[in-house]
């Protein structure tokens, strides 16, 4: 049991090109904070002419660029005793976006603008809305010391999203939520000390993006990302069902390796769900069936 501590959260808005498209700034920002969250809601920074053009044509004007969209940048660090004195400790809150993590009142691509009006300076710990219709695709990659992998991964998804916006006037994702954290020592932590890469920094990045499951391009974008980085130990959030991506079970087995049977051994010793009552076909394909069911 580890005692809790008070966290200090700082929120900023920065241009996408100044953080995601700047490898040096990305590395420096992530490296000096305990936890960093980037939130991008595509198509959020439009001139009046660009917004009028979209409302008229349903397409993005050629002058719009994802590079000029805003990123909601959040740093979370452990607060010192001096920083806590005299400060109001804010409770977790739900995002006020009418049932959607990525905006609820806007229409089409314009829903992204909703998030720029959120009272982010007063939000300490974010909870998603109580009710929602979105699903999440989440993948993890080890971070190298040069931050080459996160730089390429983030820009792959930005370019993939911008391409669909320009070609079809729609987006494969409503919210793009990369997070960065230090690795841990456990069997099934996604940021696992035993999953490494050359020039490893001891940190892991999660690429998390959200949209309704029926949204155009959502699953193809997830599959494209997994295939693009399958040789760099990309791994899904194993608890989220990604069986719409061909070959995803093999990717999980290859990346997690012996951590999966080691977890199963501990599960059996603890007699947890001995008859697979809480398993589904996807999890059974990952872990196999229990060997200790008495029935």
Short mmCIF file of C-alpha atoms in Angstrom, two decimals:
data_model
loop_
_atom_site.label_atom_id
_atom_site.label_comp_id
_atom_site.label_asym_id
_atom_site.label_seq_id
_atom_site.Cartn_x
_atom_site.Cartn_y
_atom_site.Cartn_z
CA UNK A 1 0.00 0.00 0.00
CA UNK A 2 1.46 3.34 -1.06
CA UNK A 3 0.23 6.52 0.65
CA UNK A 4 -1.49 8.97 -1.64
CA UNK A 5 -0.04 12.39 -2.33
CA UNK A 6 -1.33 15.71 -3.57
CA UNK A 7 -0.68 16.37 -7.25
CA UNK A 8 -0.05 19.71 -8.88
CA UNK A 9 -1.68 20.06 -12.32
CA UNK A 10 -0.78 22.78 -14.79
CA UNK A 11 -2.78 23.43 -17.96
CA UNK A 12 -1.66 25.28 -21.06
CA UNK A 13 -2.75 25.75 -24.66
CA UNK A 14 0.04 25.47 -27.24
CA UNK A 15 0.04 25.14 -31.01
CA UNK A 16 0.34 21.60 -32.31
CA UNK A 17 3.38 22.52 -34.41
CA UNK A 18 5.20 23.77 -31.31
CA UNK A 19 5.00 20.47 -29.41
CA UNK A 20 4.04 17.49 -31.59
CA UNK A 21 5.98 18.68 -34.64
CA UNK A 22 8.99 19.81 -32.60
CA UNK A 23 10.96 16.76 -31.49
CA UNK A 24 13.24 18.71 -29.14
CA UNK A 25 10.37 20.50 -27.41
CA UNK A 26 8.48 17.19 -27.12
CA UNK A 27 11.44 15.46 -25.46
CA UNK A 28 12.13 18.31 -23.05
CA UNK A 29 8.49 18.69 -22.05
CA UNK A 30 7.94 15.00 -21.37
CA UNK A 31 11.26 14.36 -19.64
CA UNK A 32 10.91 16.99 -16.93
CA UNK A 33 7.40 16.07 -15.72
CA UNK A 34 6.01 13.09 -13.80
CA UNK A 35 3.02 12.81 -16.14
CA UNK A 36 2.25 14.71 -19.34
CA UNK A 37 -1.04 14.62 -21.21
CA UNK A 38 -1.59 16.07 -24.67
CA UNK A 39 -5.15 16.51 -25.93
CA UNK A 40 -5.89 17.34 -29.55
CA UNK A 41 -9.43 17.83 -30.82
CA UNK A 42 -8.91 18.05 -34.60
CA UNK A 43 -10.12 21.11 -36.51
CA UNK A 44 -10.29 23.32 -33.42
CA UNK A 45 -8.58 26.52 -34.62
CA UNK A 46 -10.33 28.13 -37.56
CA UNK A 47 -10.50 31.66 -38.89
CA UNK A 48 -14.03 33.06 -39.49
CA UNK A 49 -13.53 32.50 -43.22
CA UNK A 50 -12.45 28.88 -42.68
CA UNK A 51 -15.45 28.20 -40.43
CA UNK A 52 -17.82 29.81 -42.94
CA UNK A 53 -16.29 27.74 -45.74
CA UNK A 54 -16.80 24.51 -43.78
CA UNK A 55 -20.41 25.40 -42.93
CA UNK A 56 -21.09 26.06 -46.61
CA UNK A 57 -19.19 23.18 -48.24
CA UNK A 58 -18.68 20.59 -45.50
CA UNK A 59 -14.97 20.62 -46.34
CA UNK A 60 -11.80 22.12 -44.92
CA UNK A 61 -10.49 25.22 -46.64
CA UNK A 62 -6.99 24.85 -48.07
CA UNK A 63 -5.69 27.51 -45.64
CA UNK A 64 -6.49 25.35 -42.59
CA UNK A 65 -3.65 23.22 -41.19
CA UNK A 66 -3.52 20.80 -38.29
CA UNK A 67 -0.19 22.39 -37.38
CA UNK A 68 -2.07 25.50 -36.24
CA UNK A 69 -4.63 23.65 -34.13
CA UNK A 70 -4.34 24.00 -30.36
CA UNK A 71 -3.07 21.29 -28.04
CA UNK A 72 -4.35 21.15 -24.48
CA UNK A 73 -1.12 20.46 -22.58
CA UNK A 74 -1.30 19.23 -18.97
CA UNK A 75 1.60 18.58 -16.60
CA UNK A 76 1.01 16.65 -13.39
CA UNK A 77 3.72 16.54 -10.72
CA UNK A 78 3.89 15.76 -7.03
CA UNK A 79 3.23 18.94 -5.08
CA UNK A 80 5.71 20.04 -2.42
CA UNK A 81 4.52 20.92 1.08
CA UNK A 82 5.20 24.58 0.32
CA UNK A 83 3.05 24.47 -2.81
CA UNK A 84 0.13 22.93 -0.93
CA UNK A 85 -0.05 25.54 1.85
CA UNK A 86 -2.93 27.95 1.28
CA UNK A 87 -4.08 26.26 -1.93
CA UNK A 88 -7.57 24.94 -2.59
CA UNK A 89 -7.50 21.20 -3.26
CA UNK A 90 -9.84 20.66 -6.21
CA UNK A 91 -11.82 17.41 -6.56
CA UNK A 92 -12.02 15.39 -9.79
CA UNK A 93 -14.63 16.66 -12.23
CA UNK A 94 -16.50 15.35 -15.23
CA UNK A 95 -15.95 17.10 -18.52
CA UNK A 96 -18.98 19.28 -19.38
CA UNK A 97 -19.25 18.08 -22.97
CA UNK A 98 -22.76 16.63 -23.08
CA UNK A 99 -21.91 12.96 -23.20
CA UNK A 100 -18.82 13.08 -25.37
CA UNK A 101 -15.19 13.37 -24.37
CA UNK A 102 -14.55 15.38 -27.51
CA UNK A 103 -17.33 17.94 -27.50
CA UNK A 104 -21.08 17.60 -27.73
CA UNK A 105 -22.78 20.77 -28.92
CA UNK A 106 -20.91 21.43 -32.15
CA UNK A 107 -21.87 19.89 -35.47
CA UNK A 108 -19.53 17.71 -37.50
CA UNK A 109 -15.91 18.77 -37.28
CA UNK A 110 -16.86 21.97 -35.47
CA UNK A 111 -17.48 20.03 -32.24
CA UNK A 112 -13.74 20.32 -31.56
CA UNK A 113 -14.12 24.04 -30.88
CA UNK A 114 -16.26 23.25 -27.83
CA UNK A 115 -13.21 22.09 -25.92
CA UNK A 116 -11.37 25.38 -26.25
CA UNK A 117 -14.00 26.96 -24.01
CA UNK A 118 -13.57 24.42 -21.21
CA UNK A 119 -12.51 25.90 -17.86
CA UNK A 120 -9.28 23.93 -18.02
CA UNK A 121 -7.42 26.11 -15.55
CA UNK A 122 -9.86 24.90 -12.88
CA UNK A 123 -9.78 21.21 -13.76
CA UNK A 124 -7.50 19.13 -11.56
CA UNK A 125 -8.22 15.48 -12.36
CA UNK A 126 -10.27 14.77 -15.46
CA UNK A 127 -13.02 12.18 -15.56
CA UNK A 128 -14.81 11.46 -18.83
CA UNK A 129 -18.49 12.36 -19.06
CA UNK A 130 -20.92 10.23 -17.09
CA UNK A 131 -22.64 9.20 -20.32
CA UNK A 132 -21.03 8.83 -23.70
CA UNK A 133 -21.13 7.12 -27.06
CA UNK A 134 -17.45 7.00 -27.89
CA UNK A 135 -15.02 4.12 -27.92
CA UNK A 136 -11.26 4.16 -27.54
CA UNK A 137 -8.36 2.66 -29.43
CA UNK A 138 -5.21 2.62 -27.31
CA UNK A 139 -1.69 1.53 -28.28
CA UNK A 140 1.60 1.76 -26.44
CA UNK A 141 5.18 2.24 -27.57
CA UNK A 142 8.46 2.40 -25.70
CA UNK A 143 10.10 5.81 -25.73
CA UNK A 144 13.71 6.03 -26.87
CA UNK A 145 16.05 8.63 -25.37
CA UNK A 146 16.00 10.66 -28.59
CA UNK A 147 12.18 10.65 -28.71
CA UNK A 148 12.30 9.53 -32.33
CA UNK A 149 9.56 6.93 -31.87
CA UNK A 150 6.98 9.17 -30.14
CA UNK A 151 7.71 11.94 -32.64
CA UNK A 152 7.03 9.62 -35.59
CA UNK A 153 4.01 7.99 -33.93
CA UNK A 154 2.31 11.27 -33.05
CA UNK A 155 2.90 12.75 -36.48
CA UNK A 156 1.68 9.58 -38.18
CA UNK A 157 -1.74 10.00 -36.54
CA UNK A 158 -1.83 13.78 -37.10
CA UNK A 159 -1.07 13.29 -40.81
CA UNK A 160 -3.57 10.42 -41.06
CA UNK A 161 -6.27 12.59 -39.49
CA UNK A 162 -5.48 15.70 -41.54
CA UNK A 163 -5.57 13.65 -44.73
CA UNK A 164 -9.13 12.43 -44.06
CA UNK A 165 -10.27 15.91 -43.05
CA UNK A 166 -9.00 17.32 -46.35
CA UNK A 167 -10.24 14.48 -48.54
CA UNK A 168 -13.61 13.73 -46.97
CA UNK A 169 -14.51 16.54 -44.58
CA UNK A 170 -14.58 14.05 -41.69
CA UNK A 171 -12.15 12.82 -39.09
CA UNK A 172 -11.25 9.27 -37.98
CA UNK A 173 -10.98 10.48 -34.40
CA UNK A 174 -12.66 13.13 -32.26
CA UNK A 175 -10.06 13.24 -29.52
CA UNK A 176 -6.37 12.37 -29.66
CA UNK A 177 -4.99 11.82 -26.16
CA UNK A 178 -1.30 10.83 -25.95
CA UNK A 179 0.09 10.29 -22.47
CA UNK A 180 3.62 9.60 -21.26
CA UNK A 181 4.72 7.87 -18.05
CA UNK A 182 7.51 5.91 -16.41
CA UNK A 183 7.64 2.12 -16.67
CA UNK A 184 6.53 -0.19 -13.86
CA UNK A 185 7.43 -3.63 -12.53
CA UNK A 186 4.41 -5.90 -12.94
CA UNK A 187 3.23 -8.69 -15.21
CA UNK A 188 0.66 -6.89 -17.32
CA UNK A 189 1.48 -3.22 -16.94
CA UNK A 190 1.44 -1.81 -20.43
CA UNK A 191 4.51 0.24 -19.48
CA UNK A 192 6.45 -2.80 -18.36
CA UNK A 193 10.12 -2.79 -17.36
CA UNK A 194 10.63 -6.08 -19.21
CA UNK A 195 9.41 -4.72 -22.57
CA UNK A 196 12.33 -2.73 -23.91
CA UNK A 197 13.80 -1.34 -27.11
CA UNK A 198 17.28 -0.11 -28.10
CA UNK A 199 18.22 3.21 -26.46
CA UNK A 200 15.25 2.80 -24.12
CA UNK A 201 14.39 5.70 -21.83
CA UNK A 202 12.42 3.70 -19.27
CA UNK A 203 9.24 5.52 -20.28
CA UNK A 204 6.22 4.50 -22.33
CA UNK A 205 3.82 6.45 -24.49
CA UNK A 206 0.16 5.56 -24.93
CA UNK A 207 -1.58 6.69 -28.10
CA UNK A 208 -5.28 6.90 -27.23
CA UNK A 209 -7.89 8.17 -29.66
CA UNK A 210 -11.64 8.29 -29.37
CA UNK A 211 -14.67 8.38 -31.64
CA UNK A 212 -18.02 6.60 -31.95
CA UNK A 213 -17.32 3.08 -33.25
CA UNK A 214 -19.38 3.78 -36.37
CA UNK A 215 -17.38 6.91 -37.28
CA UNK A 216 -15.85 6.84 -40.74
CA UNK A 217 -12.21 5.82 -40.67
CA UNK A 218 -11.94 5.01 -36.95
CA UNK A 219 -11.09 1.31 -37.18
CA UNK A 220 -9.00 1.64 -40.38
CA UNK A 221 -6.90 4.32 -38.65
CA UNK A 222 -6.37 2.01 -35.65
CA UNK A 223 -5.32 -0.84 -37.93
CA UNK A 224 -3.00 1.41 -39.93
CA UNK A 225 -1.26 2.57 -36.75
CA UNK A 226 -0.80 -0.98 -35.44
CA UNK A 227 0.63 -2.16 -38.77
CA UNK A 228 2.90 0.87 -39.12
CA UNK A 229 4.62 0.18 -35.78
CA UNK A 230 4.21 -3.59 -35.43
CA UNK A 231 7.99 -4.10 -35.69
CA UNK A 232 8.63 -1.60 -32.87
CA UNK A 233 6.87 -3.52 -30.07
CA UNK A 234 3.60 -1.63 -30.44
CA UNK A 235 1.04 -3.17 -28.12
CA UNK A 236 -2.61 -2.50 -27.51
CA UNK A 237 -4.19 -1.87 -24.18
CA UNK A 238 -4.71 -5.65 -23.79
CA UNK A 239 -7.93 -5.20 -21.81
CA UNK A 240 -9.61 -3.31 -24.67
CA UNK A 241 -11.07 -5.42 -27.42
CA UNK A 242 -9.17 -4.77 -30.64
CA UNK A 243 -10.15 -7.92 -32.51
CA UNK A 244 -11.29 -5.83 -35.47
CA UNK A 245 -7.56 -5.45 -36.28
CA UNK A 246 -6.24 -8.49 -38.19
CA UNK A 247 -3.32 -10.18 -36.42
CA UNK A 248 -3.69 -8.25 -33.16
CA UNK A 249 -3.57 -11.41 -30.99
CA UNK A 250 -0.22 -12.35 -32.53
CA UNK A 251 1.09 -8.83 -31.83
CA UNK A 252 0.04 -9.14 -28.17
CA UNK A 253 1.64 -12.58 -27.79
CA UNK A 254 4.85 -11.43 -29.46
CA UNK A 255 5.21 -8.27 -27.38
CA UNK A 256 4.14 -9.45 -23.93
CA UNK A 257 5.84 -12.84 -24.36
CA UNK A 258 6.35 -14.80 -21.12
CA UNK A 259 4.58 -12.11 -19.09
CA UNK A 260 1.25 -13.64 -20.15
CA UNK A 261 1.84 -17.19 -18.81
CA UNK A 262 3.54 -15.73 -15.73
CA UNK A 263 0.40 -13.74 -15.03
CA UNK A 264 -1.76 -16.82 -15.60
CA UNK A 265 0.33 -18.75 -13.07
CA UNK A 266 -0.25 -16.10 -10.42
CA UNK A 267 -3.94 -15.96 -11.30
CA UNK A 268 -4.27 -19.70 -10.75
CA UNK A 269 -2.34 -19.59 -7.48
CA UNK A 270 -4.73 -16.89 -6.25
CA UNK A 271 -7.72 -18.89 -7.57
CA UNK A 272 -9.03 -15.86 -9.47
CA UNK A 273 -11.92 -16.68 -11.83
CA UNK A 274 -10.98 -20.38 -12.00
CA UNK A 275 -13.72 -21.19 -14.54
CA UNK A 276 -13.32 -18.17 -16.84
CA UNK A 277 -16.67 -16.67 -15.91
CA UNK A 278 -15.35 -13.17 -16.60
CA UNK A 279 -13.51 -13.96 -19.82
CA UNK A 280 -14.70 -13.37 -23.38
CA UNK A 281 -13.50 -14.87 -26.65
CA UNK A 282 -10.92 -12.11 -27.13
CA UNK A 283 -9.35 -12.56 -23.68
CA UNK A 284 -9.43 -16.34 -24.05
CA UNK A 285 -7.47 -15.99 -27.28
CA UNK A 286 -4.87 -13.94 -25.41
CA UNK A 287 -4.57 -15.97 -22.17
CA UNK A 288 -6.04 -19.36 -22.96
CA UNK A 289 -8.53 -21.24 -20.79
CA UNK A 290 -8.10 -21.82 -17.09
CA UNK A 291 -6.71 -25.23 -16.14
CA UNK A 292 -8.03 -25.30 -12.59
CA UNK A 293 -11.81 -25.21 -13.02
CA UNK A 294 -13.25 -27.91 -10.73
CA UNK A 295 -16.35 -28.47 -12.87
#
